[in-house]
XYZ file of C-alpha atoms in Angstrom:
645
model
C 2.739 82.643 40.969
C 4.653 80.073 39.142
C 6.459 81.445 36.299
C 5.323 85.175 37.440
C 4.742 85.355 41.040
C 7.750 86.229 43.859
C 8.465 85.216 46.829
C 7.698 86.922 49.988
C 19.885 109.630 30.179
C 20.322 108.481 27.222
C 19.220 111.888 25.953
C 20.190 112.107 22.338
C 19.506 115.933 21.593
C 21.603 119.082 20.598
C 21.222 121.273 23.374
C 20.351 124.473 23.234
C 21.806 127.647 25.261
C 19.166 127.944 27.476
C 18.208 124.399 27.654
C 19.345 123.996 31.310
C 19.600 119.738 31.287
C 21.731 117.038 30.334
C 22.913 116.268 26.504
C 24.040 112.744 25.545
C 27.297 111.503 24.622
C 28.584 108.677 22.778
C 29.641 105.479 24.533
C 32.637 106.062 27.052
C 35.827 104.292 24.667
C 38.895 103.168 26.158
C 41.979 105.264 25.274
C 45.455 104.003 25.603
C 48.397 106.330 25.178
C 51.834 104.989 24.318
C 53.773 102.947 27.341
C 55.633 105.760 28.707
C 59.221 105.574 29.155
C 60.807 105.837 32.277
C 60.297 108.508 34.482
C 58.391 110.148 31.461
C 55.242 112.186 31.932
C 51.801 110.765 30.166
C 50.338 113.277 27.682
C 47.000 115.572 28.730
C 45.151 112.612 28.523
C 46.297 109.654 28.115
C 46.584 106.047 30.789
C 47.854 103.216 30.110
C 46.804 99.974 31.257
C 49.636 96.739 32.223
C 48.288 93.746 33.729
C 46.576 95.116 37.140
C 48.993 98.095 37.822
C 46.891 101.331 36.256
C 48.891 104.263 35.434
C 47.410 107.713 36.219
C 46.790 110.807 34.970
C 47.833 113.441 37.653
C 45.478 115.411 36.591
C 42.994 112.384 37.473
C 44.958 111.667 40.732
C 42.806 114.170 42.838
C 39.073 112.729 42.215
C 40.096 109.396 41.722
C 41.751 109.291 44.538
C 39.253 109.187 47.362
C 36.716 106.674 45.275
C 40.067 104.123 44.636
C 41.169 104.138 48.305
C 37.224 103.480 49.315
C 37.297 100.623 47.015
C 40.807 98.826 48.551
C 42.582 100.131 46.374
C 46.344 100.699 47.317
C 48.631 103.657 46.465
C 51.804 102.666 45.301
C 55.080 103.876 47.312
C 56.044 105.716 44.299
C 52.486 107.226 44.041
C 51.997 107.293 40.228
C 49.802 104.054 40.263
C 46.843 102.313 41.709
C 46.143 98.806 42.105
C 42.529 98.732 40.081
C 41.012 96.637 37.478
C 40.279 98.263 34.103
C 36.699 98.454 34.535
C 36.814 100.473 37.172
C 38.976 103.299 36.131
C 36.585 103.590 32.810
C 33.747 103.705 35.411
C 35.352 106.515 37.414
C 36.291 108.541 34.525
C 32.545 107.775 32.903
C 30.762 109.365 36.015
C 33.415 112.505 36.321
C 32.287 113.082 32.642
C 28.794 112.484 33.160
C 28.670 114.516 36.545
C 30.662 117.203 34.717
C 27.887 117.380 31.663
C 24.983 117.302 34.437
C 26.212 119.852 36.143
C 26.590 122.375 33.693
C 23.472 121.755 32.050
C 21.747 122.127 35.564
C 23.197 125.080 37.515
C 25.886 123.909 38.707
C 24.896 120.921 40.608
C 24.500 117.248 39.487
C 22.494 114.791 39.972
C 23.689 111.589 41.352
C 20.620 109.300 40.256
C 20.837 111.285 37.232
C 24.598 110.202 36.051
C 24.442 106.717 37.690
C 21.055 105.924 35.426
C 23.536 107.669 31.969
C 26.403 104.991 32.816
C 23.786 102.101 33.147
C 22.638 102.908 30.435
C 25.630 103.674 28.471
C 27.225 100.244 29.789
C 25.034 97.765 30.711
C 28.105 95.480 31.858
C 27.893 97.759 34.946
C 24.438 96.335 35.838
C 25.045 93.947 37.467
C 27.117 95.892 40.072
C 25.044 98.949 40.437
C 25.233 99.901 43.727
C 29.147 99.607 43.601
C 28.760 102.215 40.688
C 26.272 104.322 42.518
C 28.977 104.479 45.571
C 31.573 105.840 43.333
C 29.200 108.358 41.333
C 27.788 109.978 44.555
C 31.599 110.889 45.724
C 32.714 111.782 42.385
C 29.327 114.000 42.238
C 30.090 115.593 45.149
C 33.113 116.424 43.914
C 32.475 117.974 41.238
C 29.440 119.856 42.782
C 32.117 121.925 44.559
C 33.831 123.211 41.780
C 32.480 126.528 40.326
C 30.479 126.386 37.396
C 32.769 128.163 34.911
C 35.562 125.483 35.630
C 32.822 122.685 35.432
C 32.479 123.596 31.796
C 36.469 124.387 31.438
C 37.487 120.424 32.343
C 34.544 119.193 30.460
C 35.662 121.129 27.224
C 39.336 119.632 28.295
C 38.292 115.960 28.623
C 35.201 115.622 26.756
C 34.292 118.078 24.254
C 31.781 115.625 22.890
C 29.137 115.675 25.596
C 28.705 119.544 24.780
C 27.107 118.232 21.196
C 24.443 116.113 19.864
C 25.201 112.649 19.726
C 23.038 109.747 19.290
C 23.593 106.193 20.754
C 21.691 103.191 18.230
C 21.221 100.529 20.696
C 21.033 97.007 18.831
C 18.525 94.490 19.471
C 19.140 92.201 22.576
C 19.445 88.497 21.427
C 18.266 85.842 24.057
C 20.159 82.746 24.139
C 18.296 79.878 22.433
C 16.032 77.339 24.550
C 17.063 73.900 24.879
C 15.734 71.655 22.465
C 13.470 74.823 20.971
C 11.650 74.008 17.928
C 10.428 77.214 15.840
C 7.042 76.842 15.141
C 6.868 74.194 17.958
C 7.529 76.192 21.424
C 4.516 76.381 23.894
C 5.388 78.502 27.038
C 2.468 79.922 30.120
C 2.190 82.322 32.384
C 0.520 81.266 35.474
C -0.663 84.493 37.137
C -2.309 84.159 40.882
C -5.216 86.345 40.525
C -4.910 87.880 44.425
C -4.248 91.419 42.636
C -2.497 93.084 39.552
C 0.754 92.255 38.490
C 3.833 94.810 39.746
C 7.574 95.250 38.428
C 8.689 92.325 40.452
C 6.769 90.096 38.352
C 8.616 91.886 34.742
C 10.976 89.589 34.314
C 9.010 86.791 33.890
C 6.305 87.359 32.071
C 8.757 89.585 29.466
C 11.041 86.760 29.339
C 8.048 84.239 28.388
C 6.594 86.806 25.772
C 9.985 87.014 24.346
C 10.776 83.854 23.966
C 7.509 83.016 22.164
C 7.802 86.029 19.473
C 11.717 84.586 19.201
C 10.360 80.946 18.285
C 6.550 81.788 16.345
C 5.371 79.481 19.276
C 2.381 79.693 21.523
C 2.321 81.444 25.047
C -1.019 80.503 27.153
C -2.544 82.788 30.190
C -3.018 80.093 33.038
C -4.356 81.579 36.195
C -3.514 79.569 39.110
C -6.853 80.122 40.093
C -6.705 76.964 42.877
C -8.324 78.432 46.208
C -5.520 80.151 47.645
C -4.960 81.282 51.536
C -6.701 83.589 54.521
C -3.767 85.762 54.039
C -3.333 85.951 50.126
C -7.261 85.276 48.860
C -7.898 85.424 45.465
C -9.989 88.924 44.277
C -12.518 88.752 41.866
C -11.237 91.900 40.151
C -7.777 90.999 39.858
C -8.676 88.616 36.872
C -9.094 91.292 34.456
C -6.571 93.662 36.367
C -3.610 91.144 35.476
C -5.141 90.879 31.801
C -4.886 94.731 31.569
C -1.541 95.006 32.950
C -0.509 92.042 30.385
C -2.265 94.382 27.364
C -0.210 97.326 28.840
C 2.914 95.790 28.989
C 2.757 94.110 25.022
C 2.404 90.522 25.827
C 0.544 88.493 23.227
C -1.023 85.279 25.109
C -2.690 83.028 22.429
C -5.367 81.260 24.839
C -6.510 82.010 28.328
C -6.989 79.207 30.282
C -8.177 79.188 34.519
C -7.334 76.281 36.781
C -10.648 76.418 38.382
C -12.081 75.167 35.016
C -9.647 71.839 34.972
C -10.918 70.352 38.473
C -12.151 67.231 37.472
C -8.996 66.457 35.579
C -6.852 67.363 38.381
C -9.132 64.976 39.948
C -8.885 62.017 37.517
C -4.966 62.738 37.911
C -4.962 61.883 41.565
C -7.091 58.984 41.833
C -4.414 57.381 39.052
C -1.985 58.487 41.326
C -3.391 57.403 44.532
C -4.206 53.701 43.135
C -0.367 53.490 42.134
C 0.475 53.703 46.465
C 2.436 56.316 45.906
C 0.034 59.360 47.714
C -2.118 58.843 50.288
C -4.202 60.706 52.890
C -3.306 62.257 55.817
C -4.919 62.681 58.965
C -1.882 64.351 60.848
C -1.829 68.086 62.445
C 0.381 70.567 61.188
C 2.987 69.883 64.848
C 2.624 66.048 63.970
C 3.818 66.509 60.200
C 6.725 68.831 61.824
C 7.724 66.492 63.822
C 7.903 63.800 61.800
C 9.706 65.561 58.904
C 12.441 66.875 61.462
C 12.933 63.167 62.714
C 13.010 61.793 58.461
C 9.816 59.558 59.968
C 7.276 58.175 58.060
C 3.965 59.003 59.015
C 1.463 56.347 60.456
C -0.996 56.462 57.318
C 1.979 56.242 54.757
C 1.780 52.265 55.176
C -1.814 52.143 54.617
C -3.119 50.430 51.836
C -4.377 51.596 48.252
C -8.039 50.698 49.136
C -8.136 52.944 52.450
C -6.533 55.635 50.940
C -8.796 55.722 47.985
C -12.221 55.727 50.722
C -10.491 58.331 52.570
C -10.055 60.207 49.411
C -13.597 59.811 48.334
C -14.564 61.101 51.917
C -12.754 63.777 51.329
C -14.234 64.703 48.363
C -17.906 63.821 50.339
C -17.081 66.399 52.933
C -17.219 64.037 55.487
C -13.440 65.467 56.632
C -13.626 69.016 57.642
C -10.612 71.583 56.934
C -7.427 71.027 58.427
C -8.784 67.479 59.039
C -7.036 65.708 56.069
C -4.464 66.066 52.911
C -3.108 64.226 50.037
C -0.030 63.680 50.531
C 3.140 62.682 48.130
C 5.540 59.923 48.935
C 9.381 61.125 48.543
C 12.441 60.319 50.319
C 11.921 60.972 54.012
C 15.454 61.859 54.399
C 15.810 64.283 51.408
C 17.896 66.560 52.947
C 15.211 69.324 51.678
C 12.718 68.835 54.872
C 10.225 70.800 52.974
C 10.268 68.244 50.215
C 9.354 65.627 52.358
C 5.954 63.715 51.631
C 4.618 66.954 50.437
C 0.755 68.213 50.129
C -0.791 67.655 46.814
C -4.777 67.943 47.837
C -5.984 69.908 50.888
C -9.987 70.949 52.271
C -10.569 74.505 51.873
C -14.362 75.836 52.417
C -14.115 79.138 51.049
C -16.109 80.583 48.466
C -14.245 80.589 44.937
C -14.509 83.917 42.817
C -15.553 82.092 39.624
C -17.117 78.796 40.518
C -18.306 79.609 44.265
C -18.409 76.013 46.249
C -18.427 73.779 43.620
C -15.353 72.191 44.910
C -13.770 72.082 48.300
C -10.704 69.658 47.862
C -8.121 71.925 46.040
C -4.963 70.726 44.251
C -1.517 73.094 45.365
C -0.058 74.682 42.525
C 2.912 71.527 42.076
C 0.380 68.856 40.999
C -2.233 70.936 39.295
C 0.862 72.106 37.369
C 2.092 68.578 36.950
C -1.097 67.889 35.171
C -1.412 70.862 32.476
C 1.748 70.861 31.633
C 1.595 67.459 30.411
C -2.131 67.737 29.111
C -1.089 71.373 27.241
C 1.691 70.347 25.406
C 3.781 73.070 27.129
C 7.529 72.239 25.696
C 9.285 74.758 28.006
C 8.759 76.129 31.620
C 10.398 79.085 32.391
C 10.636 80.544 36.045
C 12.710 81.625 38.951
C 15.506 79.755 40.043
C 13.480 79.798 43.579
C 11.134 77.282 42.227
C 13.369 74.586 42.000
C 11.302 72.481 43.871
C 8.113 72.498 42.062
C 10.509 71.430 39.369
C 11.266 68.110 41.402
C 7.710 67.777 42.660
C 6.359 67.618 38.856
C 9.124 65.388 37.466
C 8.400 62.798 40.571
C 4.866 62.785 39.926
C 5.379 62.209 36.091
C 7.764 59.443 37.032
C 4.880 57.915 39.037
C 2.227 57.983 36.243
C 4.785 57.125 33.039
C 4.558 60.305 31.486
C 6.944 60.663 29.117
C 6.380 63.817 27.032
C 7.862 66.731 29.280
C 8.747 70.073 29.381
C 12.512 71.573 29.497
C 12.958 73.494 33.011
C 14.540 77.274 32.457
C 15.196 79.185 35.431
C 16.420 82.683 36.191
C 17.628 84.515 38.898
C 15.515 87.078 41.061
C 15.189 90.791 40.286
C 14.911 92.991 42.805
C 14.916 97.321 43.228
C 17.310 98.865 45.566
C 15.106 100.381 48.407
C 11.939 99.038 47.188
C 9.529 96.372 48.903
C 6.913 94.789 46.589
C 3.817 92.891 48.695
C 0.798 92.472 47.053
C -1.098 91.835 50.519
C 0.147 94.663 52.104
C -0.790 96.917 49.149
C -4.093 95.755 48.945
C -4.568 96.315 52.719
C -3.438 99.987 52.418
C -5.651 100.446 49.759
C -8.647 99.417 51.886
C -7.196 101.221 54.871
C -7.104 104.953 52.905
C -3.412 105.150 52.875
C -3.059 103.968 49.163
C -5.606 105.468 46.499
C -5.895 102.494 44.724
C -3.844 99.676 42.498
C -2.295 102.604 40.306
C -1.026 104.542 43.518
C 2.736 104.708 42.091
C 3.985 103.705 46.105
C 2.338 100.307 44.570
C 4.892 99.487 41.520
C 2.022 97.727 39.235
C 2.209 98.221 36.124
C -0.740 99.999 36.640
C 1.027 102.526 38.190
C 3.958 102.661 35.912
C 1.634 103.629 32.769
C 0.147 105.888 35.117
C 3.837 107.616 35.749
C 4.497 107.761 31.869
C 6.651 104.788 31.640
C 6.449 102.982 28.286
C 6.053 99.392 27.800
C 8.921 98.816 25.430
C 11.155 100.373 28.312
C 10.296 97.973 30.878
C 10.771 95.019 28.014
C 14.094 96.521 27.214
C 14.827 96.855 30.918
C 14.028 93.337 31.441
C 16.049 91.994 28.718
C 19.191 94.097 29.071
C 19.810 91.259 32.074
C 18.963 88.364 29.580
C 18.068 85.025 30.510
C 20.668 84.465 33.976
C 20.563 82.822 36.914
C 22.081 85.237 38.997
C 19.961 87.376 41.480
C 20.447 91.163 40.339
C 19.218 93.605 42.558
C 19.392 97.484 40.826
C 18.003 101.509 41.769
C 14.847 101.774 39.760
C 17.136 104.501 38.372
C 18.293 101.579 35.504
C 14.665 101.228 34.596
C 14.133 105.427 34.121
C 17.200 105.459 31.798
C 15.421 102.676 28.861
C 12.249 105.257 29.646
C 14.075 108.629 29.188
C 15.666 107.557 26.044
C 12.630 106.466 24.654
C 10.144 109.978 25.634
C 13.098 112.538 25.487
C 12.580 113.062 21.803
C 8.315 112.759 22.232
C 7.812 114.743 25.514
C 7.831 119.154 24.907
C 9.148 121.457 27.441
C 7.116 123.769 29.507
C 8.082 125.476 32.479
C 6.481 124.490 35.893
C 7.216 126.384 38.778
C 6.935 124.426 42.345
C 5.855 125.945 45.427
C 6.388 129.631 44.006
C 7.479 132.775 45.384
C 6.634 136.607 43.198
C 9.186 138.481 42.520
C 9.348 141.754 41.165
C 11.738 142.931 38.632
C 12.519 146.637 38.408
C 14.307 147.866 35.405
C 12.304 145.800 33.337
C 12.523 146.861 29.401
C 8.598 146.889 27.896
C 8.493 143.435 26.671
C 5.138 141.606 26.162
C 6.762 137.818 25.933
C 9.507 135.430 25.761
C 9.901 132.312 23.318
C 11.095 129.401 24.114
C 11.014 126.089 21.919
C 8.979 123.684 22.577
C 11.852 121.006 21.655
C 15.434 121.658 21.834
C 16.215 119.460 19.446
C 13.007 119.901 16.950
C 12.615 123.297 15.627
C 10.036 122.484 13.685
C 7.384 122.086 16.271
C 7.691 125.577 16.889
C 8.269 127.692 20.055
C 6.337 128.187 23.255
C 4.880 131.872 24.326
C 5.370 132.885 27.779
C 3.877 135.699 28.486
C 6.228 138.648 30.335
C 5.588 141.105 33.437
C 7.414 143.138 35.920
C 5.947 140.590 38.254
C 7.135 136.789 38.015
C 7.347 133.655 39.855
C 9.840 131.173 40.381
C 10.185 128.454 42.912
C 11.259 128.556 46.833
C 13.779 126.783 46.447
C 15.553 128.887 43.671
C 15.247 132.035 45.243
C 16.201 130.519 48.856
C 19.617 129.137 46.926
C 19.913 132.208 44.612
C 18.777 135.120 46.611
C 21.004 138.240 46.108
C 22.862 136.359 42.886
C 22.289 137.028 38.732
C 20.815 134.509 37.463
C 18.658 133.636 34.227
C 15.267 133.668 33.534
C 15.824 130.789 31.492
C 14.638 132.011 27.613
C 14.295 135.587 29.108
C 16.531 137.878 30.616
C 18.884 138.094 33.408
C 18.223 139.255 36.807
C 19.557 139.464 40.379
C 17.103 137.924 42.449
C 15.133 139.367 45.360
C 11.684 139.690 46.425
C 12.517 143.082 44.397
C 14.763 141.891 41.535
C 16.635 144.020 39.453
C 16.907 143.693 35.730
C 20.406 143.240 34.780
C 20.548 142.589 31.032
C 19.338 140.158 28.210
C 23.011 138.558 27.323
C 22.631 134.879 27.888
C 25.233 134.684 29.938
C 26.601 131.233 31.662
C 25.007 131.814 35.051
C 22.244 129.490 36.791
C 19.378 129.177 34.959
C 15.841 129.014 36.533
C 12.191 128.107 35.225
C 9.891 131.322 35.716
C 6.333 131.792 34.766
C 4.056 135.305 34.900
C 1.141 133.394 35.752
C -0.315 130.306 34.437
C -2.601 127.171 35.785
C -2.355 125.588 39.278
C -0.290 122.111 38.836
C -0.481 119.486 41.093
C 2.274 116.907 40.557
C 1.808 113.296 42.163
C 5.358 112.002 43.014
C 6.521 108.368 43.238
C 6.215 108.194 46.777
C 2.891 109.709 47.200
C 3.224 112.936 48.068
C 2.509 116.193 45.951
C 4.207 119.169 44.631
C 1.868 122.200 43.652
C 3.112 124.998 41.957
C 2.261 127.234 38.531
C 2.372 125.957 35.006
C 2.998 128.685 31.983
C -0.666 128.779 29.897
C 0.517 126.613 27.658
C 0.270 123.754 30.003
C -3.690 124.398 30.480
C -4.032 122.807 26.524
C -2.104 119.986 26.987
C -4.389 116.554 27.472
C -4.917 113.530 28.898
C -1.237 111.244 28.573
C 0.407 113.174 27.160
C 4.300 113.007 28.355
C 6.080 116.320 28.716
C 9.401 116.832 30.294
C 8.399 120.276 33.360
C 11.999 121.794 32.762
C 14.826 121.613 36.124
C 12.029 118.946 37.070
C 11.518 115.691 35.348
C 9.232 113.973 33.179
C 5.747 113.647 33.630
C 2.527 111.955 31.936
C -1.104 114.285 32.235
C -2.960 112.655 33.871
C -6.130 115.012 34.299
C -7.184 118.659 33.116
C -9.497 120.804 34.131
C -10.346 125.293 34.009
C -9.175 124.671 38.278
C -5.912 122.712 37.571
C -3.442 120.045 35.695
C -2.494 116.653 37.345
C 0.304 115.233 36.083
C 2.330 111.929 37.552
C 6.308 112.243 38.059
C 8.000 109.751 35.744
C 11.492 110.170 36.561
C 14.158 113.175 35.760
């Protein structure tokens, strides 16, 4: 789809004792000590930056080590310094804080995803080198994951006292850079949507970018869908009209007219003829090898040097259906040696006998998407094209054809680069085959990435906008771990979604010792008193996940707003102190849960009561588990969709 189509923690809350997760922090600074004299010793913690040469901390020197060495980095003979840029040191020392405040707000161990999504979002310079980042968090994360808990807390008390309070970042708003010869008031920009199923996150970019840019100039964005006929392999689906249109309404993008290609035929058609009777199209009668062939060799093909009048009766026999499919195409005249084979004497018209979705057979010569486009632009007043940098070529094949015909109002060409997720494939066809094959459950499956899906997972519209535009308008390709996209969500539904305990695949455990208490509270928001607390009720008989009592078996631990106990299948009560020890989500009993993960499986477990009142999209936050949107409620169970942690 031109324009849309691809090729083939900030958390911000106070956190309480027992709230067992991450708590923000302000934006890493750089601090420079005083150039230390020589043979001096820098202060607890200071570094000090000259040129390239970076001078250490030794109390750094350990972690940093490893991560600087995989990097290139050299040790200098007198092993006080590293060769490193800047950047990368304030990276380092980023993720050991980060990794330090994860881990002590979850047990002991921290999450990787989880402190590489806080830097991103933190620094968004680091974007565009994410997976270099992730490398370096998942080694300092490891590091740090072997250190005991109590000295976890110790170093980050030492180096960053500020990540054990509430903070709160203000991000400002992100300021495009202005259009070429932009006009407010004046702008018209389209999206031009191919209606062979809904649109997914690889399609974000543009359609944000047009949206943006329309708001930004009070201009006019129109909802084209390149409705032309389309191929075997990628047909167009009657439902996918009003699939992209929801996905559009989902995702905040005004579109001031809606507009389908199928409807401007005949002018695509008046458009050709002019074209044809100026010698510089004509038909083609040539097989797919022939065309190869001749395109390899820069030769002209043998109906190129026919005249005006045969072209325009083979046209109109086209049009007749006296040429059946495959027999014949319009084709453009360009420079048979263009060093671009594929842009030599390209197809503007070809046969195609399948039924159309909205207006059945009434045609059967189709335009391809470069002419049809070179028409509407020019006949919609559209000032300003923006799309991929990969479409480069349609740029070409609309400016030659406007050459051709003397048209001299145009639009300005804006391109961007491609954005692509770490680990993630995005095919329309192949989605839509799984679907029909069982394997997918339908276009909101989250394995599909539509945006479908992504409401469906709890992730909010103005997240994915300020995802998109954190990357502005740039013609480099940026590939980044959906991870970037999670941290814009959680800072937006930290402060919305309330806690409740969820218990996955649980194991009972009973407590002996237990002192005659009816029920715990916990609040519903760390950071909100004022929405009150949660009851839980209480029993000598609880149950907690498999996983927690496989890792903590035989250890004290926390009954996280409750009391502690050393686990076992038969626990023993060892006091109520909260003591700075693993805490774990617990529930007496509740309602069955079953939680629908990103990549289609399912996690089924307990919910405490309270989760049984909860409704339909809602966003809560299932403590030592992640964020989640309701999705369905009933007496037998909850459904909920996994958002991200």
């Amino acid at each position: 789809m031109d324009g849309i189509r691809t090729r083939d923690e900030e958390r911000g809350r106070h956190e309480d004792p027992e709230e067992n997760h991450e708590s923000p922090a302000s934006p890493p600074t750089e601090r420079r000590g005083p150039r230390p004299a020589h043979g001096s010793t820098c202060g607890p913690r200071e570094y000090y930056f000259r040129e390239s040469v970076v001078f250490i901390l030794p109390r750094y020197r350990g972690f940093l080590a490893e991560s600087l060495r995989g990097v290139g980095f050299s040790l200098h003979p007198q092993k006080s310094l590293y060769a490193a840029s800047v950047r990368t040191l304030v990276s380092l020392e980023s993720a050991r804080k980060f990794a330090l405040q994860n881990a002590v707000f979850h047990g002991g161990k921290a999450d990787a995803k989880a402190v590489l999504g806080r830097m991103l979002a933190e620094d968004a310079s680091l974007r565009g080198r994410a997976q270099e980042v992730a490398d370096h968090v998942e080694r300092v994360v490891a590091d740090v994951n072997r250190l005991p808990p109590e000295v976890q807390r110790a170093e980050l008390s030492a180096i960053a006292p500020e990540l054990l309070e509430k903070t709160t970042t203000i991000v400002g708003p992100k300021e495009l850079p202005p259009l070429p010869n932009a006009v407010d008031g004046k702008v018209v920009l389209r999206l031009a949507p191919y209606p062979s199923g809904p649109l997914h996150i690889g399609n974000a970019r543009a359609f944000v970018l047009n949206d943006a840019y329309a708001k930004k100039y009070h201009g006019k964005l129109l909802l084209v869908f390149d409705d032309t006929i389309g191929s075997e392999d990628k047909p167009l689906l009657p439902e996918a009209f009003d699939q992209v249109r929801e996905g559009l309404d989902w995702a905040g993008v005004e579109f001031h007219e809606v507009l389908y290609k199928s409807d401007r035929i005949p002018l695509h058609y008046e458009w050709a003829e002019k074209l044809l009777s100026t010698g510089e199209a004509y038909v083609c009668e040539c097989d797919a090898e022939t065309l190869r062939k001749n395109r390899e060799a820069m030769k002209a093909c043998v109906h190129r040097i026919q005249s005006v009048d045969e072209t325009i009766a083979m046209w109109k026999a086209m049009l007749a259906g006296e040429y059946a499919e495959g027999e014949a195409v319009v084709r453009l005249k360009t420079d048979m040696a263009d060093p671009n084979p594929a842009f030599r004497d390209r197809v503007l018209f070809r046969i195609a006998e399948r039924d159309h979705p909205r207006v059945r057979d009434r045609y059967r010569v189709w335009p391809m998407l470069e002419f049809s486009w070179a028409v509407d632009d020019a006949l919609l007043g559209v000032t300003h094209v923006l799309r991929g940098k990969d479409l480069v070529m349609e740029d070409q094949m609309e400016t030659r054809i406007w050459d051709i015909l003397g048209v001299r109002r145009r639009p300005e060409f804006v391109h961007f680069g491609i954005l692509r997720f770490k680990d993630l494939e995005l095919s329309k066809s192949r989605y839509r085959k799984e679907i029909a094959a069982g394997h997918l459950t339908g276009i909101d499956d989250p394995r599909t990435w539509s945006l479908q899906s992504l409401r469906r997972r709890g992730i909010r519209p103005a997240a994915l906008r300020e995802f998109v535009l954190s990357f502005g308008l740039s013609l480099n390709d940026i590939e980044v771990p959906a991870e970037t996209l999670y941290a814009e969500n959680r800072k937006m539904i930290d402060k919305d979604a309330n806690r409740y305990f969820f218990v996955p695949d649980p194991v009972a455990v009973e407590i002996a010792g237990l002192p005659p208490i009816e029920h715990a509270k916990a609040p519903l928001h760390p950071d909100f008193p004022g929405r009150g607390n949660r009851t839980i009720p209480v029993g000598p008989k609880v149950h907690v996940a498999t996983e927690d009592f496989e890792k903590f078996r035989g250890k004290e631990v926390r009954l996280k707003d409750f009391c502690n106990v050393v686990l076992d299948h038969r626990a023993r009560f060892a006091s109520m102190e909260n003591k700075d020890i693993p805490k774990i989500q617990w529930v007496t009993h509740g309602v069955n849960v079953h939680l629908v993960l990103p990549d289609g499986s399912e996690s089924r477990g307990l919910g405490e009561p309270l989760v049984a009142s909860l409704k339909v999209d809602d966003v809560v936050q299932f403590e030592r588990v992640g964020f989640a949107r309701i999705d369905h409620v009933s007496k037998a169970e909850v459904r909920a969709f996994f958002a991200h942690r």
